[in-house]
Structures are given as C-alpha cells and as structure tokens.
C-alpha cells in the first residue's frame, strides 16, 4: 500500500472515532443514556469510577486523540522534509491510543464487568490505526534510505 | 569513492530513523503509564464499598431495563408491580426460581411495569428507573422489595443506590429531577386501562391470568408454550 493510501485509511478511521467520541462526550456531560448497540453495558461503563480522569470524561480524551491523528494524517500526506516527523508522531499518538484502549478494555472486562459496544469499536479502530501507522512509518523509512 | 560516501549516508539515515522510533515508543509508553496511574487514582475514592453486596448489572442478567430475557422469546410475562405490596416482594423472589430456566432458554421474557397502589411506592419506581439509567434496573428492583419493611422515601432509595455501588451523584440528580414520573404515570394508566384489581397482576402474552398458587404461573406458561 502506498503511503498516501495508508494515511487516507488512518484519516477515515479517525473521523469515525472522532464522531463516536463526540457523541459519547455529549452523553457523559448531559447525563443522558447512550444508545448501546449491544443493548446494555454502556450505561454501566459510563457510571463506573473509571469513566472520568481529572474531571475529563474518557470519550473527551478519545476525541482529542482522534483529532490529533486526523491533523497528523493530513500534515503527513504532504511531501516535504517534515513528512517523516509527522508520520513518526502519528506512530507515537496511535501507540498511546492503542495501549490506553487495551487498559480500558481490561478494566471493562475484569473490573467493571460490563462491555460497551462503542468502547469496543473505538478499541478496534485504535488497533487498526496503529497497524496502519507502523506500515506508514516503514514506508517513509524506506524513502529516507533511498 | 563517491559511492561509499553515499552508502554511509544511507546507513546513517536508517540508524537515525530507527533510533527515533524507539524514542517515540518510549515516550508513548511513559505517557500511557501516567494516564493509567491517573485513572487508577481517580477511581479509588469512588469505587463502591467492597463490603457492599455486589450488584449485578442488567447486562449480566440479560435484561434491558424493565425486560428480563430474550427479545425473541415466544412468551411474554407482564407483571404490574407496586413497591410496597408484600405479594410483589414475594413475586420478585419466586418468579426467578419458577421461571429461571424458561428465561435462560429464551422461552420467556419477564417484563415489569409500575402500578402505584401505595402512594409512596412511586419513590421506588423512580429509583428503579434511575438505577436503570446506570444499567442496574433489576438490582435496584430486587433491593427495594427485599427492604420493603423499611418503607419508602427518597432518602432511603438514595442510601440503596450507595449500597449497590451506583454513581450516587447521577442517581440523586435523576431522582430529584422526577424525570421518570411521566413514564411511571403512563405505565400506571396502562394498568388502569386493563382494570387491575391489585398487585401483582400478571399477563401472559396479553392475557390476564389468575393465580391461586405461585405454581399456577408455571402451569400457565407451559400451556402457552404448547400453543
């Protein structure tokens, strides 16, 4: 896959992630009940002690991460000396997203004992974005070496 | 000579870039460790009292709010419930024992609606709906009925929310807002339209059933399943 294609993939997935995160941020801050694709679980996760960090809802952190990924994917698509730096940053941000998603999934499964469909979708997006970012990095590394 | 120089530049680039990726990965790991630390410390003070009875979520029980059991179950058992009626407290204990297998097999779904016979029972209905917002409709339903002898006040249901380990801030806000009064009224009106004579009242696929003993419930369900 070309670098361009990889970055487009990251961009598309991150837009979906951003939409989910913004929807859930709205749900968390307005005290509403989320539409849960699996019928339940989102409510339990939302009201668990793990739903907020320092007064920030977890979905807001997610929205921030997806926003950064979108920005970096757009910047990285432009040819230039900074391109490699942007792709490297993309790798870093997606790694943070992947590891933190893994932690949150662990908390859902083994501490809260409830699974929310939105969280699962986001975790899968983070995983795929990370893999694409690794591939993008290998591409730019190749180009640097050539 | 020129070629050798070029090669070494290429190798240099490569080494530099693979170094950079490890540095970035290291920074990422540190950032995640910090986030996890913050998350764990934020959850500490708010975690439910470990001595509290462990509430089971609706998801674990296979329920969606006031409906326990499969969406596709051929038989729907509708119960009208009042939180201060002693026979309703019995029903919440007996029905799962009698019908647990049918519910687990996806043959029966159990739906509970509110019918307010005793004035204060509405505090119970509100509490159950607010607990439902957090995914604990059935735990609150059972907890209130088990503690029926204590009576019902908003203060009491707020204590119950704490005992069940719910998000008390959200629960109290929900109860104080009376946001579920219209829903409770609607279900109560539905019961009145069916000319209920008391609680608990049971309907199997819309048909009113008379119970002389609790076991009649099982007999009626069997009859409906054979249809």
Coordinates of C-alpha atoms in Angstrom, one line a residue:
Chain A
X1 CA 0.0 0.0 0.0
X2 CA 1.3 3.5 -0.8
X3 CA 1.9 5.9 2.0
X4 CA -0.9 8.1 0.7
X5 CA -3.4 5.2 0.9
X6 CA -2.2 4.3 4.5
X7 CA -2.7 7.9 5.6
X8 CA -6.1 8.0 4.0
X9 CA -7.1 4.9 5.9
X10 CA -5.9 6.5 9.2
X11 CA -7.9 9.6 8.3
X12 CA -11.1 7.8 7.6
X13 CA -11.0 5.6 10.7
X14 CA -10.1 8.6 12.9
X15 CA -13.1 10.5 11.6
X16 CA -15.3 7.6 12.7
X17 CA -13.6 7.5 16.0
X18 CA -14.0 11.3 16.4
X19 CA -17.7 11.1 15.7
X20 CA -18.2 8.3 18.3
X21 CA -16.1 10.2 20.9
X22 CA -18.0 13.4 20.4
X23 CA -21.3 11.6 20.7
X24 CA -20.2 9.9 23.9
X25 CA -18.8 13.2 25.3
X26 CA -22.3 14.7 24.8
X27 CA -23.9 11.7 26.6
X28 CA -21.5 11.9 29.5
X29 CA -21.8 15.6 30.1
X30 CA -25.6 15.8 29.6
X31 CA -26.3 12.9 31.9
X32 CA -28.2 11.1 29.1
X33 CA -28.3 7.4 28.4
X34 CA -26.3 6.2 25.3
X35 CA -27.8 4.2 22.6
X36 CA -26.0 0.9 23.1
X37 CA -25.7 -1.4 20.2
X38 CA -25.5 -4.5 22.4
X39 CA -28.5 -3.4 24.4
X40 CA -26.7 -2.7 27.6
X41 CA -23.3 -2.1 29.2
X42 CA -22.7 1.4 28.0
X43 CA -24.7 2.7 31.0
X44 CA -22.7 0.7 33.5
X45 CA -19.4 1.7 32.0
X46 CA -20.5 5.4 31.8
X47 CA -21.3 5.5 35.6
X48 CA -18.3 3.5 36.7
X49 CA -15.5 5.1 38.7
X50 CA -13.2 4.8 35.7
X51 CA -15.3 7.0 33.4
X52 CA -13.6 10.3 34.2
X53 CA -9.9 11.3 34.7
X54 CA -9.2 14.7 36.5
X55 CA -12.7 15.9 35.6
X56 CA -12.4 14.9 31.9
X57 CA -14.6 12.2 30.5
X58 CA -12.7 9.4 28.8
X59 CA -14.5 10.0 25.5
X60 CA -13.2 13.6 25.5
X61 CA -9.7 12.2 25.8
X62 CA -10.6 9.9 22.9
X63 CA -11.9 12.9 20.8
X64 CA -8.6 14.7 21.5
X65 CA -6.5 11.7 20.3
X66 CA -8.6 11.3 17.2
X67 CA -8.3 15.0 16.4
X68 CA -4.5 14.7 16.7
X69 CA -4.5 11.7 14.4
X70 CA -6.6 13.5 11.8
X71 CA -4.3 16.5 11.9
X72 CA -1.1 14.4 11.6
X73 CA -2.5 12.3 8.8
X74 CA -3.3 15.4 6.8
X75 CA 0.1 17.0 7.5
X76 CA 1.9 13.7 6.8
X77 CA 0.3 13.4 3.4
X78 CA 2.2 16.5 2.1
X79 CA 5.6 15.8 0.7
X80 CA 8.5 17.7 2.3
X81 CA 11.3 17.4 4.8
X82 CA 8.8 17.4 7.7
X83 CA 6.8 14.4 6.3
X84 CA 8.8 11.8 8.2
X85 CA 8.4 13.7 11.5
X86 CA 4.6 13.8 11.1
X87 CA 4.5 10.1 10.3
X88 CA 6.7 9.4 13.4
X89 CA 4.3 11.5 15.5
X90 CA 1.4 9.5 14.1
X91 CA 3.0 6.3 15.2
X92 CA 3.5 7.8 18.7
X93 CA 0.0 9.0 19.1
X94 CA -1.5 5.8 17.8
X95 CA 0.7 3.8 20.2
X96 CA -0.6 5.8 23.1
X97 CA -4.2 5.2 21.9
X98 CA -3.6 1.5 21.4
X99 CA -2.1 1.0 24.9
X100 CA -4.6 3.1 26.7
X101 CA -7.5 1.3 24.8
X102 CA -6.0 -2.0 25.9
X103 CA -6.0 -0.8 29.5
X104 CA -9.6 0.4 29.3
X105 CA -10.8 -2.9 27.7
X106 CA -9.1 -4.8 30.6
X107 CA -10.9 -2.6 33.1
X108 CA -14.2 -3.2 31.3
X109 CA -13.8 -7.0 31.2
X110 CA -12.3 -7.7 34.6
X111 CA -13.1 -4.8 36.9
X112 CA -16.4 -3.2 35.8
X113 CA -17.5 -6.5 34.2
X114 CA -19.5 -4.7 31.5
X115 CA -18.7 -4.2 27.9
X116 CA -19.9 -1.2 25.9
X117 CA -20.2 -1.6 22.2
X118 CA -18.9 2.0 21.5
X119 CA -15.7 1.3 23.5
X120 CA -15.1 -1.9 21.6
X121 CA -15.5 -0.2 18.2
X122 CA -13.1 2.5 19.4
X123 CA -10.5 0.0 20.6
X124 CA -10.6 -1.9 17.3
X125 CA -10.2 1.5 15.4
X126 CA -7.2 2.2 17.6
X127 CA -5.6 -1.1 16.8
X128 CA -6.1 -0.8 13.0
X129 CA -4.8 2.8 13.1
X130 CA -1.7 1.7 14.9
X131 CA -1.0 -1.0 12.4
X132 CA -1.5 1.4 9.5
X133 CA 0.8 3.9 11.3
X134 CA 3.5 1.2 11.6
X135 CA 3.2 0.5 7.9
X136 CA 3.3 4.2 7.1
X137 CA 6.4 4.5 9.1
X138 CA 8.1 1.7 7.3
X139 CA 7.3 3.4 4.0
X140 CA 8.8 6.7 5.0
X141 CA 11.8 4.9 6.4
X142 CA 12.4 3.3 3.1
X143 CA 12.1 6.6 1.3
X144 CA 14.6 8.2 3.7
X145 CA 17.1 5.4 3.0
X146 CA 16.7 5.5 -0.8
Chain B
X1 CA 34.8 7.0 -3.5
X2 CA 31.6 8.9 -4.1
X3 CA 29.5 5.7 -3.9
X4 CA 31.0 4.7 -0.5
X5 CA 30.1 8.1 0.9
X6 CA 26.6 7.8 -0.3
X7 CA 26.2 4.4 1.3
X8 CA 27.3 5.6 4.6
X9 CA 24.9 8.5 4.5
X10 CA 22.1 6.0 3.7
X11 CA 23.1 3.9 6.7
X12 CA 23.3 6.9 8.9
X13 CA 19.7 7.9 7.9
X14 CA 18.5 4.4 8.6
X15 CA 20.1 4.3 12.0
X16 CA 18.8 7.7 12.9
X17 CA 15.3 6.8 11.9
X18 CA 15.2 3.5 13.8
X19 CA 16.6 5.3 16.9
X20 CA 13.8 7.9 16.6
X21 CA 11.1 5.3 16.6
X22 CA 12.3 3.7 19.8
X23 CA 12.5 7.1 21.5
X24 CA 8.9 7.9 20.4
X25 CA 7.7 4.5 21.5
X26 CA 9.4 5.1 24.9
X27 CA 7.7 8.4 25.3
X28 CA 4.3 6.8 24.3
X29 CA 4.7 4.1 27.0
X30 CA 5.6 6.7 29.7
X31 CA 2.5 8.8 28.7
X32 CA 0.2 5.8 28.9
X33 CA 1.7 4.8 32.2
X34 CA 0.9 8.3 33.5
X35 CA -2.7 8.1 32.2
X36 CA -3.2 4.7 33.8
X37 CA -1.9 6.0 37.1
X38 CA -4.3 8.9 36.9
X39 CA -7.2 6.6 36.0
X40 CA -6.5 4.3 38.9
X41 CA -6.1 7.1 41.4
X42 CA -9.3 8.7 40.1
X43 CA -11.2 5.5 40.5
X44 CA -10.0 4.8 44.0
X45 CA -12.1 7.1 46.2
X46 CA -15.2 6.5 44.1
X47 CA -15.1 2.7 43.9
X48 CA -18.1 1.0 45.7
X49 CA -17.7 -0.1 49.2
X50 CA -16.2 -3.7 49.0
X51 CA -18.4 -4.7 51.9
X52 CA -21.5 -3.8 49.9
X53 CA -23.5 -6.6 48.2
X54 CA -22.2 -6.9 44.7
X55 CA -24.9 -5.7 42.4
X56 CA -25.3 -7.5 39.2
X57 CA -25.8 -5.3 36.1
X58 CA -28.8 -5.7 33.8
X59 CA -26.3 -6.8 31.1
X60 CA -25.0 -9.6 33.2
X61 CA -28.6 -10.7 33.9
X62 CA -29.6 -10.5 30.3
X63 CA -32.0 -7.7 30.8
X64 CA -32.8 -4.4 29.1
X65 CA -34.3 -2.0 31.7
X66 CA -37.6 -3.5 32.8
X67 CA -37.5 -6.5 30.5
X68 CA -35.5 -9.6 31.6
X69 CA -34.9 -12.3 28.9
X70 CA -34.6 -12.7 25.2
X71 CA -36.2 -10.3 22.7
X72 CA -37.4 -13.2 20.7
X73 CA -38.9 -15.3 23.5
X74 CA -42.4 -16.6 22.4
X75 CA -43.9 -15.9 25.8
X76 CA -44.0 -12.5 27.5
X77 CA -44.9 -12.4 31.1
X78 CA -46.0 -8.9 32.1
X79 CA -46.2 -8.1 35.8
X80 CA -47.7 -5.0 37.3
X81 CA -45.7 -4.2 40.4
X82 CA -46.1 -1.9 43.4
X83 CA -43.0 -1.5 45.6
X84 CA -44.9 -1.5 48.9
X85 CA -47.1 -4.5 48.1
X86 CA -46.0 -7.6 50.1
X87 CA -47.0 -10.1 47.4
X88 CA -44.9 -8.2 44.9
X89 CA -41.9 -8.7 47.1
X90 CA -42.7 -12.4 47.1
X91 CA -43.0 -12.4 43.3
X92 CA -39.5 -10.9 42.9
X93 CA -38.1 -13.9 44.7
X94 CA -40.4 -16.6 43.4
X95 CA -40.6 -15.8 39.7
X96 CA -36.9 -16.2 39.1
X97 CA -37.0 -19.6 40.8
X98 CA -40.1 -20.8 38.9
X99 CA -39.2 -19.3 35.6
X100 CA -35.4 -19.0 35.6
X101 CA -34.9 -22.0 33.3
X102 CA -37.5 -20.7 30.8
X103 CA -35.9 -17.3 30.8
X104 CA -32.4 -18.7 30.4
X105 CA -33.6 -20.9 27.5
X106 CA -35.1 -17.8 25.7
X107 CA -38.6 -19.1 26.0
X108 CA -40.0 -16.5 28.4
X109 CA -39.3 -12.8 28.9
X110 CA -40.4 -11.1 32.1
X111 CA -41.5 -7.5 31.8
X112 CA -42.3 -5.5 34.9
X113 CA -44.3 -2.3 34.8
X114 CA -45.2 0.1 37.6
X115 CA -48.6 0.3 39.1
X116 CA -48.9 2.6 42.1
X117 CA -51.2 1.3 44.7
X118 CA -49.5 2.8 47.7
X119 CA -48.7 6.5 47.4
X120 CA -45.0 6.1 48.4
X121 CA -44.4 3.3 46.0
X122 CA -43.7 5.9 43.4
X123 CA -40.3 6.6 45.1
X124 CA -39.4 3.0 44.5
X125 CA -40.5 3.2 40.8
X126 CA -38.4 6.4 40.3
X127 CA -35.4 4.8 42.0
X128 CA -35.6 1.7 39.8
X129 CA -35.8 3.8 36.6
X130 CA -32.8 6.0 37.7
X131 CA -30.8 2.9 38.5
X132 CA -31.8 1.6 35.0
X133 CA -30.0 4.6 33.6
X134 CA -26.8 3.2 35.0
X135 CA -27.6 -0.4 34.0
X136 CA -28.8 -1.7 37.3
X137 CA -32.7 -1.7 36.9
X138 CA -33.1 -5.2 38.3
X139 CA -30.7 -5.0 41.2
X140 CA -32.5 -1.9 42.5
X141 CA -35.9 -3.5 41.9
X142 CA -34.9 -6.5 44.0
X143 CA -33.1 -4.5 46.6
X144 CA -36.2 -2.2 47.3
X145 CA -38.5 -5.2 47.5
X146 CA -36.2 -7.1 49.9
X147 CA -36.1 -4.0 52.1
X148 CA -39.8 -3.3 51.8
X149 CA -40.4 -3.4 55.6
X150 CA -38.3 -0.2 55.9
X151 CA -41.0 1.7 53.9
X152 CA -40.0 4.0 51.1
X153 CA -38.6 7.5 50.9
X154 CA -36.3 9.3 48.5
X155 CA -33.7 9.4 51.2
X156 CA -33.9 5.6 51.6
X157 CA -33.5 4.9 47.9
X158 CA -30.5 7.2 47.8
X159 CA -29.0 5.1 50.5
X160 CA -29.8 2.0 48.5
X161 CA -28.0 3.4 45.4
X162 CA -24.9 3.9 47.6
X163 CA -25.2 0.3 48.9
X164 CA -25.4 -1.1 45.4
X165 CA -22.3 0.9 44.4
X166 CA -24.1 3.1 41.9
X167 CA -22.9 6.6 40.7
X168 CA -24.7 8.4 43.6
X169 CA -24.3 11.9 42.1
X170 CA -26.0 10.9 38.9
X171 CA -28.6 8.8 40.8
X172 CA -29.6 11.6 43.2
X173 CA -29.8 14.1 40.3
X174 CA -32.0 11.8 38.4
X175 CA -34.3 11.0 41.3
X176 CA -34.6 14.7 42.3
X177 CA -35.5 15.7 38.7
X178 CA -38.6 13.5 38.7
X179 CA -37.8 12.8 35.1
X180 CA -39.4 9.4 35.2
X181 CA -42.8 10.4 36.7
X182 CA -44.4 10.6 33.2
X183 CA -43.2 7.1 32.3
X184 CA -44.5 5.7 35.6
X185 CA -47.8 7.5 35.1
X186 CA -48.1 6.1 31.6
X187 CA -47.5 2.5 32.9
X188 CA -49.9 3.1 35.7
X189 CA -52.5 4.3 33.3
X190 CA -51.9 1.3 31.2
X191 CA -52.7 -0.8 34.2
X192 CA -55.8 1.1 34.9
X193 CA -57.0 0.6 31.4
X194 CA -56.6 -3.1 32.0
X195 CA -58.8 -2.7 35.1
X196 CA -56.3 -4.2 37.5
X197 CA -57.8 -5.2 40.8
X198 CA -54.5 -5.3 42.7
X199 CA -50.8 -6.1 42.5
X200 CA -49.0 -8.1 41.4
X201 CA -51.1 -8.7 38.3
X202 CA -49.8 -11.0 35.6
X203 CA -50.5 -11.2 31.9
X204 CA -49.2 -13.9 29.6
X205 CA -49.0 -12.6 26.0
X206 CA -51.6 -10.1 26.9
X207 CA -54.0 -12.5 28.5
X208 CA -54.8 -11.8 32.2
X209 CA -54.1 -14.8 34.4
X210 CA -55.5 -15.6 37.9
X211 CA -53.1 -17.2 40.3
X212 CA -54.2 -19.3 43.2
X213 CA -50.7 -20.6 44.0
X214 CA -47.4 -19.4 42.6
X215 CA -47.1 -22.7 40.8
X216 CA -50.1 -21.8 38.6
X217 CA -47.7 -19.4 36.9
X218 CA -45.6 -22.3 35.7
X219 CA -48.7 -24.2 34.5
X220 CA -49.9 -21.2 32.6
X221 CA -46.5 -20.7 30.9
X222 CA -46.4 -24.3 29.9
X223 CA -49.9 -24.0 28.5
X224 CA -48.8 -21.0 26.4
X225 CA -45.6 -22.7 25.2
X226 CA -47.6 -25.7 23.9
X227 CA -49.9 -23.4 21.8

